[in-house]
Short mmCIF file of C-alpha atoms and ligand atoms in Angstrom, two decimals:
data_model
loop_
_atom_site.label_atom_id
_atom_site.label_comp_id
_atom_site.label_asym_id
_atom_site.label_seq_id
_atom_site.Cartn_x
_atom_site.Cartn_y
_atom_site.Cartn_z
CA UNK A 123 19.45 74.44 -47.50
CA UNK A 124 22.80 72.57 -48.42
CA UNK A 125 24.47 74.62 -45.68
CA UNK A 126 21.40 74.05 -42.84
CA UNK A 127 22.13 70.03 -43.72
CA UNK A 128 25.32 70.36 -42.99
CA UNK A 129 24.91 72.23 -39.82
CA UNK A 130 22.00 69.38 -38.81
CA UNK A 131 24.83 66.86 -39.36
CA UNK A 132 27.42 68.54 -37.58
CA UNK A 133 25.09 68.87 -34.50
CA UNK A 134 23.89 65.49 -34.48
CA UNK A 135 27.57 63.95 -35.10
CA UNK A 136 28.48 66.10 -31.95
CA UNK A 137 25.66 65.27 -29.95
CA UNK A 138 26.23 61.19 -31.28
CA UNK A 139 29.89 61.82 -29.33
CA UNK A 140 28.52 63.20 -26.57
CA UNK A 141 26.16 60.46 -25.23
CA UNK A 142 27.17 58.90 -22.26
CA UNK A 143 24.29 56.00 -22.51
CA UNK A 144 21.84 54.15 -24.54
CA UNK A 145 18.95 56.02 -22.84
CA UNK A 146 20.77 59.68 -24.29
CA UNK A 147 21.86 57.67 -27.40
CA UNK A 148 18.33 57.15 -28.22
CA UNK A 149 16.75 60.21 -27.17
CA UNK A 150 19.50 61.88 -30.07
CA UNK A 151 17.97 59.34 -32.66
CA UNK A 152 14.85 60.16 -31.91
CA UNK A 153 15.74 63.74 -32.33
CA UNK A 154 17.54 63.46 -35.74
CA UNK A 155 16.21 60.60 -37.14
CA UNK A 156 12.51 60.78 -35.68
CA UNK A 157 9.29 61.33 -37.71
CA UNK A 158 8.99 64.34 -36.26
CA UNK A 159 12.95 65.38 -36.48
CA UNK A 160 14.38 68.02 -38.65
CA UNK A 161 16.44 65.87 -41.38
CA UNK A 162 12.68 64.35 -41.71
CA UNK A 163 11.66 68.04 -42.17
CA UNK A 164 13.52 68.70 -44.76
CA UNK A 165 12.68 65.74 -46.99
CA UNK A 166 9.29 67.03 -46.39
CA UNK A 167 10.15 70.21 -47.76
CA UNK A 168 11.65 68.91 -50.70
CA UNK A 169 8.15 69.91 -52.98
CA UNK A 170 9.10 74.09 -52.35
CA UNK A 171 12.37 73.75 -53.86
CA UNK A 172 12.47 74.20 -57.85
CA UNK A 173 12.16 70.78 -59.29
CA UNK A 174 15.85 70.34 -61.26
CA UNK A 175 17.11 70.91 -57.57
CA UNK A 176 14.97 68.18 -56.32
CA UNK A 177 17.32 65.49 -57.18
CA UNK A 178 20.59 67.03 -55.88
CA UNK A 179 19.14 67.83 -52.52
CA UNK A 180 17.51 64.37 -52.31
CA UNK A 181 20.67 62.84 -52.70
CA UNK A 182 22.34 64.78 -50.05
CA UNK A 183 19.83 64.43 -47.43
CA UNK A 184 20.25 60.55 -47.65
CA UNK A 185 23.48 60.95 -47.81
CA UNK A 186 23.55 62.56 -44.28
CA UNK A 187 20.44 60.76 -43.19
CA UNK A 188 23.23 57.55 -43.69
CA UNK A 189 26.05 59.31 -42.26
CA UNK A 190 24.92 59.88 -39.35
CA UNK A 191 22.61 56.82 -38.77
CA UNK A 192 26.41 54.52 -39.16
CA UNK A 193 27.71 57.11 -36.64
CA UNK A 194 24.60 56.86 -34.36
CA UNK A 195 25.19 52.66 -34.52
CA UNK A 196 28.59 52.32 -34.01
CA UNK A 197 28.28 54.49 -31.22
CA UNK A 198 25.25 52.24 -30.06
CA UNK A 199 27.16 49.41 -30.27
CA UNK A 200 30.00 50.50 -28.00
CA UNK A 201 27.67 52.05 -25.16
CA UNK A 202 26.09 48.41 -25.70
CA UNK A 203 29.12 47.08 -24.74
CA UNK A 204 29.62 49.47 -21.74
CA UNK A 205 26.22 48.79 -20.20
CA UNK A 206 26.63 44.95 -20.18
CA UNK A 207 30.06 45.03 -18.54
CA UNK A 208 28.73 47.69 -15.85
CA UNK A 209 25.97 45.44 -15.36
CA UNK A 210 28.21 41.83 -15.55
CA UNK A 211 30.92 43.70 -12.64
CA UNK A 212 27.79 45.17 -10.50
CA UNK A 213 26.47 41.23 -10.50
CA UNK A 214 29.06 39.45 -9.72
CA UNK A 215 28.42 36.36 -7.26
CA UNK A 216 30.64 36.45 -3.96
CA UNK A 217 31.50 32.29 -3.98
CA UNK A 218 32.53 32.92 -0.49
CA UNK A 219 29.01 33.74 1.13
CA UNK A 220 27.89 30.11 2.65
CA UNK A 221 25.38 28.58 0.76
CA UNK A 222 21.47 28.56 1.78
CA UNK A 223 20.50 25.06 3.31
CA UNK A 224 17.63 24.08 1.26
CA UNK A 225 15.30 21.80 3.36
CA UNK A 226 14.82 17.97 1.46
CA UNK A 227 12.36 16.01 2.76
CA UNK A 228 13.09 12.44 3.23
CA UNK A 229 10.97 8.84 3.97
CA UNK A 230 9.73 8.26 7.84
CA UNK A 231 12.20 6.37 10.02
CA UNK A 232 9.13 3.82 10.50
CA UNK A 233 8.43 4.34 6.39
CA UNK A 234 12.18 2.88 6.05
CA UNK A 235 12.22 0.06 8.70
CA UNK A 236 8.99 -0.95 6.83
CA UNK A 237 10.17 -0.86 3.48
CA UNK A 238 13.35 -2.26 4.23
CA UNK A 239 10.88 -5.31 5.95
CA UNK A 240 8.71 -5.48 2.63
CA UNK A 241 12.12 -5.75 0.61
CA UNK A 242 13.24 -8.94 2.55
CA UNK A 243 10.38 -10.33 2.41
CA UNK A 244 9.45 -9.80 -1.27
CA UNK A 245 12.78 -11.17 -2.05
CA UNK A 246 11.69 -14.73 -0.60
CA UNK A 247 8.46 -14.51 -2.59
CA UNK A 248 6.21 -13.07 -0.02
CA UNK A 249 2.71 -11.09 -1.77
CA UNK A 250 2.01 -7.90 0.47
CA UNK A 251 -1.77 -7.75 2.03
CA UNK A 252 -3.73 -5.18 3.47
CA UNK A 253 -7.01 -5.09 4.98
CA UNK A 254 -8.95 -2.38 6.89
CA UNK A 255 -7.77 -0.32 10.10
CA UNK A 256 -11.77 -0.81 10.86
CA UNK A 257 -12.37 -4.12 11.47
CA UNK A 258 -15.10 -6.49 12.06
CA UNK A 259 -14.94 -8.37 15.78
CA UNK A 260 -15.33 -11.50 14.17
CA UNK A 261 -12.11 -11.16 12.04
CA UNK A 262 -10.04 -9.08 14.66
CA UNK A 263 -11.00 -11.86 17.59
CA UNK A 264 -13.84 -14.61 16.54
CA UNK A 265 -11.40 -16.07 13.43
CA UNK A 266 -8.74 -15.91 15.32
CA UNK A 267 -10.09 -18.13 17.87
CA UNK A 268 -10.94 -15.68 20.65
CA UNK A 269 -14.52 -16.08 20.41
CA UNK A 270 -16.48 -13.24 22.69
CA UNK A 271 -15.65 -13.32 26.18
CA UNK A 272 -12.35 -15.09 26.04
CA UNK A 273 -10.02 -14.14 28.72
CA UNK A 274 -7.65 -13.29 26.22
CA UNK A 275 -9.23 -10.52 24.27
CA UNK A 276 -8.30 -8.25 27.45
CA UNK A 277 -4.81 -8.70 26.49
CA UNK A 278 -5.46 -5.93 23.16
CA UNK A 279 -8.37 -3.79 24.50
CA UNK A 280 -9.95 -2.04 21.41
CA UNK A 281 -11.69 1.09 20.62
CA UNK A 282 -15.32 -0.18 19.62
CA UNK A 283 -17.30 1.85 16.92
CA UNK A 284 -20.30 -0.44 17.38
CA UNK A 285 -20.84 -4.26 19.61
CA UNK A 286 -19.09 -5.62 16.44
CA UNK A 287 -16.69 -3.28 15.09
CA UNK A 288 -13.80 -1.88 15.90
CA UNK A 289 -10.23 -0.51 15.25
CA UNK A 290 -8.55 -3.34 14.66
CA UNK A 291 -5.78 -4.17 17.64
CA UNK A 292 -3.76 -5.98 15.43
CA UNK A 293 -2.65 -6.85 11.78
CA UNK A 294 -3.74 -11.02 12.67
CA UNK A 295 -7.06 -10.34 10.91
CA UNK A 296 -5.60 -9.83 7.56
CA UNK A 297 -4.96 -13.61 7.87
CA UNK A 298 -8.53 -14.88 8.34
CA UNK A 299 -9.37 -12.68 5.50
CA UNK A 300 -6.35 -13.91 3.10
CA UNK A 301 -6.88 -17.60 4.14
CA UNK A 302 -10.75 -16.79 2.73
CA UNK A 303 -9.60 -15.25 -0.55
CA UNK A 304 -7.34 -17.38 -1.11
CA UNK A 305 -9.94 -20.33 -0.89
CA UNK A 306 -7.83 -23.67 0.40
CA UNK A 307 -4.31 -22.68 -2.06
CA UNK A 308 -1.33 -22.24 0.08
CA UNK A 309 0.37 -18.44 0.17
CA UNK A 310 2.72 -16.32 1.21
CA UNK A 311 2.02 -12.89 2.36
CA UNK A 312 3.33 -10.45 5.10
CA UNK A 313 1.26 -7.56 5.55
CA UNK A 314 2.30 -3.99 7.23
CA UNK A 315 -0.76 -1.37 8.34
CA UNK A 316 -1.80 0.96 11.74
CA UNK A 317 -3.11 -0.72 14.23
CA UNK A 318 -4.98 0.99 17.85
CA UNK A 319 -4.83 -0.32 21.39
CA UNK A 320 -6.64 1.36 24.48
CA UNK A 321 -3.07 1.13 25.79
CA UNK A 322 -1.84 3.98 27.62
CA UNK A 323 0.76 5.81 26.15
CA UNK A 324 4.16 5.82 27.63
CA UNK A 325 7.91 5.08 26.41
CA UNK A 326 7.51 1.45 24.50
CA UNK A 327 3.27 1.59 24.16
CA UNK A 328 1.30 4.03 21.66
CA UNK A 329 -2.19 3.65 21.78
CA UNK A 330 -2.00 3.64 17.43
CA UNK A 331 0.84 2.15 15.86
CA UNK A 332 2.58 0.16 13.15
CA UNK A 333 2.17 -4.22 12.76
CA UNK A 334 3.54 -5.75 10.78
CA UNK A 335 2.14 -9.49 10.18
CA UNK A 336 3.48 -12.82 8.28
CA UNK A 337 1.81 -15.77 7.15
CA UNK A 338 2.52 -18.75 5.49
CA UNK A 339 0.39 -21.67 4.58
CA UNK A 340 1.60 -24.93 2.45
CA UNK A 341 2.41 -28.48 2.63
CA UNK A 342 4.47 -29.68 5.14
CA UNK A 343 5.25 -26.36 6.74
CA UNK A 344 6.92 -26.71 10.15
CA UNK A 345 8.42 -24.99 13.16
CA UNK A 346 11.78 -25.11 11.84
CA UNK A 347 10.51 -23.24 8.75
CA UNK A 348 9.14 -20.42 10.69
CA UNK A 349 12.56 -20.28 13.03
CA UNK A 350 15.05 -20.04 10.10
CA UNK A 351 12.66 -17.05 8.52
CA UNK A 352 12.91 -15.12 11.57
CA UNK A 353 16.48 -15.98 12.23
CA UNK A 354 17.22 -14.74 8.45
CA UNK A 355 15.09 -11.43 9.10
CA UNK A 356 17.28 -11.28 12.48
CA UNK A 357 20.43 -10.96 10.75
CA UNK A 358 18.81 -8.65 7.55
CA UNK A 359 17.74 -6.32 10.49
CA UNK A 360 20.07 -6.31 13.51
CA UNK A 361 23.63 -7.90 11.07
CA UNK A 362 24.92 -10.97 10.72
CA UNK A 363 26.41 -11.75 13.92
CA UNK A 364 22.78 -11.76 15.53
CA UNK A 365 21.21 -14.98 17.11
CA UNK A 366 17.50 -15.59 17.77
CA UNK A 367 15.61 -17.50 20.70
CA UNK A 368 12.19 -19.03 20.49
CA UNK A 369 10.65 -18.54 24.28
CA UNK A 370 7.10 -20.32 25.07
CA UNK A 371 4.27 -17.93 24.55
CA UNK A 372 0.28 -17.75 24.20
CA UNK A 373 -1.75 -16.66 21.44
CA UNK A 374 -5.05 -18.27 20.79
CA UNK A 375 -4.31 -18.08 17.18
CA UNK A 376 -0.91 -20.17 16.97
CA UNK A 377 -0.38 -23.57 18.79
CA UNK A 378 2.50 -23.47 19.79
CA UNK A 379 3.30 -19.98 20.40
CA UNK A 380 6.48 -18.05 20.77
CA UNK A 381 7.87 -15.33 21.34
CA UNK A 382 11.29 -14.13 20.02
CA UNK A 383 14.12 -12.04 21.33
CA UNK A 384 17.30 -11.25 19.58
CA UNK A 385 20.39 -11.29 21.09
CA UNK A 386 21.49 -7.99 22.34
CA UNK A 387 23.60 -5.83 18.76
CA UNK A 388 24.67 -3.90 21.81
CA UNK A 389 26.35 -6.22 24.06
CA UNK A 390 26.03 -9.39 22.13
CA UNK A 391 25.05 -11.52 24.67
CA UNK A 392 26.67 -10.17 27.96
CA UNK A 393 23.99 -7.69 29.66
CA UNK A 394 23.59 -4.07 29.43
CA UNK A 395 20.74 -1.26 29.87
CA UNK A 396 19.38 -2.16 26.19
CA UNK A 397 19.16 -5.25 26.90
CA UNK A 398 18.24 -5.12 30.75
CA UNK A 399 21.03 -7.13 31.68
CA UNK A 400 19.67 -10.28 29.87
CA UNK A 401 21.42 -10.32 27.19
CA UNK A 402 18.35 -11.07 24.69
CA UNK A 403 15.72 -8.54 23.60
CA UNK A 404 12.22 -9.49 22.60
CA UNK A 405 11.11 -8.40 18.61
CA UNK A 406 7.64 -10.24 18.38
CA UNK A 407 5.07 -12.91 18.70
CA UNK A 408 4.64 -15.68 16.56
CA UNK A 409 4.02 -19.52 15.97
CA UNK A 410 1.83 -22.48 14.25
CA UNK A 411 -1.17 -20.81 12.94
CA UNK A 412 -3.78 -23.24 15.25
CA UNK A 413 -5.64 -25.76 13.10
CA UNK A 414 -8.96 -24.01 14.26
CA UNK A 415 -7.85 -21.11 12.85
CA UNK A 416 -7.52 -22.86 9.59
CA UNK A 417 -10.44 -24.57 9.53
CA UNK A 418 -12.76 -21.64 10.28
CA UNK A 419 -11.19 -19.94 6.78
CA UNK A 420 -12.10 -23.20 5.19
CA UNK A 421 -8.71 -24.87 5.43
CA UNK A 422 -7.95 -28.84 5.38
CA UNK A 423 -5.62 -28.48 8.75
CA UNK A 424 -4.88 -31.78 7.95
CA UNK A 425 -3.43 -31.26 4.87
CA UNK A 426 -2.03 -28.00 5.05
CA UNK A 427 -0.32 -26.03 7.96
CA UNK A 428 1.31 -22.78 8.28
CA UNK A 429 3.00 -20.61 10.41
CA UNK A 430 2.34 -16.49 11.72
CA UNK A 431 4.27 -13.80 13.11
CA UNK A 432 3.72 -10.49 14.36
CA UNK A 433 6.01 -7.88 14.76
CA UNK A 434 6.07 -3.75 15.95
CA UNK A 435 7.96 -1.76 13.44
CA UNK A 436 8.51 0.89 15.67
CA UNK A 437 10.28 -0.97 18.32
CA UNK A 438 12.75 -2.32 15.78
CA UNK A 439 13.37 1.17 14.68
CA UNK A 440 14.00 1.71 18.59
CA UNK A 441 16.33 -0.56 19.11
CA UNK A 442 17.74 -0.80 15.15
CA UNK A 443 18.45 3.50 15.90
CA UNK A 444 18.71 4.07 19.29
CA UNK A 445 15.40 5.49 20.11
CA UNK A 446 14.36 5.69 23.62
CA UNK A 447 11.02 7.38 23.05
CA UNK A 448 8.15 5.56 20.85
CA UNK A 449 6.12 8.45 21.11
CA UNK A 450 9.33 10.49 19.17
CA UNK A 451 7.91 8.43 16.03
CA UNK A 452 4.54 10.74 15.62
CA UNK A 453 5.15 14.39 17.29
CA UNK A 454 6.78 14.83 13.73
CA UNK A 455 9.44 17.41 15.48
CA UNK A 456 12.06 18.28 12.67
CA UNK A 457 14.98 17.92 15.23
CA UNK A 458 14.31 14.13 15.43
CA UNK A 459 13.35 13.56 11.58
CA UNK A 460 16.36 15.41 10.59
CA UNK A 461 19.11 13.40 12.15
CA UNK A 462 17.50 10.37 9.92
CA UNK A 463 18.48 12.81 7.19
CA UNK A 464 22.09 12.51 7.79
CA UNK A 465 22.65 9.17 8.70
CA UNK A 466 22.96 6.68 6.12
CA UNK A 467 20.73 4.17 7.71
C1 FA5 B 1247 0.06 -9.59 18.64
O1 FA5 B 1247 -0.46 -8.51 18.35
C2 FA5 B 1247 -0.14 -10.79 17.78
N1 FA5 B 1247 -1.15 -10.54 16.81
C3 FA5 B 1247 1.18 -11.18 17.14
C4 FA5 B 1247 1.16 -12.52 16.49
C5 FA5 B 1247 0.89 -12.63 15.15
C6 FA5 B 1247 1.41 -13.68 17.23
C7 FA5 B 1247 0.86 -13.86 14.53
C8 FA5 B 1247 1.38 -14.91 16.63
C9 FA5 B 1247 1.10 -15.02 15.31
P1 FA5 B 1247 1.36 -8.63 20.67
O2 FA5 B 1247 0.22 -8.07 21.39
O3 FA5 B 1247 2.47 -9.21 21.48
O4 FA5 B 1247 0.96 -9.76 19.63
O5 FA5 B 1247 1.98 -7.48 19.75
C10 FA5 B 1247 2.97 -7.74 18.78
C11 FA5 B 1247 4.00 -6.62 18.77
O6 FA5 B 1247 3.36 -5.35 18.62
C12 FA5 B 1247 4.79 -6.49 20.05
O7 FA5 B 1247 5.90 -7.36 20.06
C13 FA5 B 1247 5.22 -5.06 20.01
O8 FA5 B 1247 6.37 -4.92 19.17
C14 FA5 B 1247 4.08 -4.37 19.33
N2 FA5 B 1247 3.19 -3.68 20.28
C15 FA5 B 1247 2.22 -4.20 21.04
N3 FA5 B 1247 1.58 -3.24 21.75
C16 FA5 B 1247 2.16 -2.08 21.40
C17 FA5 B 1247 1.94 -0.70 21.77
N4 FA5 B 1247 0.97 -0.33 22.58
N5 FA5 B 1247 2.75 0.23 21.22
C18 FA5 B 1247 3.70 -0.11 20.35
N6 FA5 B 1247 3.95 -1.37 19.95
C19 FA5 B 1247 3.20 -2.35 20.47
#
């Protein structure tokens, strides 16, 4: 039995050597060392030899059982070794293959001319209001002083849902609705949202876009207030070097109206096709909110006056980048999104 031990040990010592991987190093454990292997066998058989043997053999099987179980995990520990740098020089990363863009999303051009609007704003104490896209006639026109059949309501023809509602064609009703919550107190409040027009679409005119309005009602609040607020938003917008110009307008709302135009950031002043050779190019309508207007919100006109503004987002994002199609604003093609990607606007 002594000499069949040795013979098992030889065998698996050989065998140990001869593995060329974990998989066959572990296939000669399970061989040897198994439950069902021969130096398992042997212990087994232990109970036929004559007991003052017993103890001798015992010995020696554990003694080989050992023996070769060091061999088998030295041996396991350098094929180890082998498989992880096979595996480590099979993997390795070629740094010279370009790079796979990954796509980022990013904020709407309009999203940023907005936000960048909010942010000036804010920053002189302005609150920001909203009120619904659909809107009640008597706050999109009636509050505003355009009662029903006022020549003036064909200048924004609406999209009706009913005889007395509507999408709104403007952001102006958000004022008759602040001047009623805010029951007499003076305020500050700009407020951005989509507005709809049965305009027809073309270059400069969407039939839904962006307004953004501005209102301010206090004591002693004058022309000269309203012009050095647009002139600063001028120069936040367009730089520093920009002037404004207050032209005559009408809007049954404000008394006086105005409309202003910036001088051209293109030519400054001199003419060119921005600018259509004028020199100045018109940003938005605005002037003293009209003392009816107050009134029907429950306002002392006497005592307290204010002034409005109403601007288009998306032109200033025409003229602020360069865009010569509105209607590039809401086809959401990746080509023109993307190049707001790069720039650092
Ligand atoms: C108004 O809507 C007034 N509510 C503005 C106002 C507010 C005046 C407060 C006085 C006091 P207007 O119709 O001009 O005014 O429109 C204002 C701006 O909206 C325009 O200057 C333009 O920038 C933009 N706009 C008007 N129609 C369209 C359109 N179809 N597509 C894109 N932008 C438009």
């Amino acid at each position: 039995m002594e000499q069949q031990l040795q013979g098992l040990k030889a065998e698996a010592l050989e065998k140990i050597a001869a593995a060329a991987n974990v998989k066959q190093l572990n296939e000669v454990r399970v061989a040897y060392l198994g439950k069902k292997g021969p130096i398992t066998d042997l212990l087994k058989g232990m109970g036929k030899l004559p007991a003052e043997e017993r103890p001798k053999m015992g010995a020696l099987v554990n003694v080989v059982r050992e023996e070769v179980t060091t061999e088998l995990e030295s041996r396991m520990a350098i094929l180890e070794e082998q498989a992880t740098r096979e595996k480590l020089q099979k993997e390795t990363i070629d740094i010279t293959l370009p790079g796979r863009p990954v796509n980022v999303g990013n904020a709407h051009p309009l999203t940023r001319v907005v936000e960048e609007i909010e942010d000036l704003f804010l920053s002189m104490g302005y609150e920001i209001a909203e009120g619904p896209e659909v809107e009640k006639d008597y706050y999109n026109f009636e509050a505003l002083n355009l009662p029903k059949g006022h020549p003036a309501r064909d200048m924004q023809d609406s999209f009706y849902i009913t005889d007395d509602v509507l999408l709104r064609t403007h952001t102006s009703p958000v004022q008759a609705r602040t001047m009623i919550e805010k029951k007499g107190q003076p305020f500050k409040i700009i407020c951005p949202g989509k507005v709809y027009r049965r305009d027809s679409d073309d270059a400069t005119h969407s039939h839904q876009f962006t307004q953004i309005e501005g209102l301010v009602v206090g004591e002693d609040i004058r022309m000269s207030d309203l012009k050095g607020t647009l002139s600063l938003f001028a120069k936040k917008m367009f730089g520093d070097d920009r002037e404004i110009r207050l032209r005559p307008s009408f809007f049954p709302f404000t008394e006086p109206s105005v409309e202003m135009d910036i001088s051209c950031f293109k030519c400054g002043g001199e003419g060119c096709n921005v600018c259509k050779k004028t020199g100045w190019i018109e940003i938005l309508g605005a002037g003293m909110v009209h003392p009816n207007v107050l009134e029907m919100a429950g306002y002392d006109s006497k005592r307290l006056t204010g002034f409005a503004f109403g601007m288009g987002p998306e032109r200033i994002a025409m003229l602020k980048y360069g865009v010569e199609d509105i209607r590039h604003f809401y086809t959401n093609d990746t080509r023109f999104l993307q190049q707001f990607l790069r720039t650092e606007l």
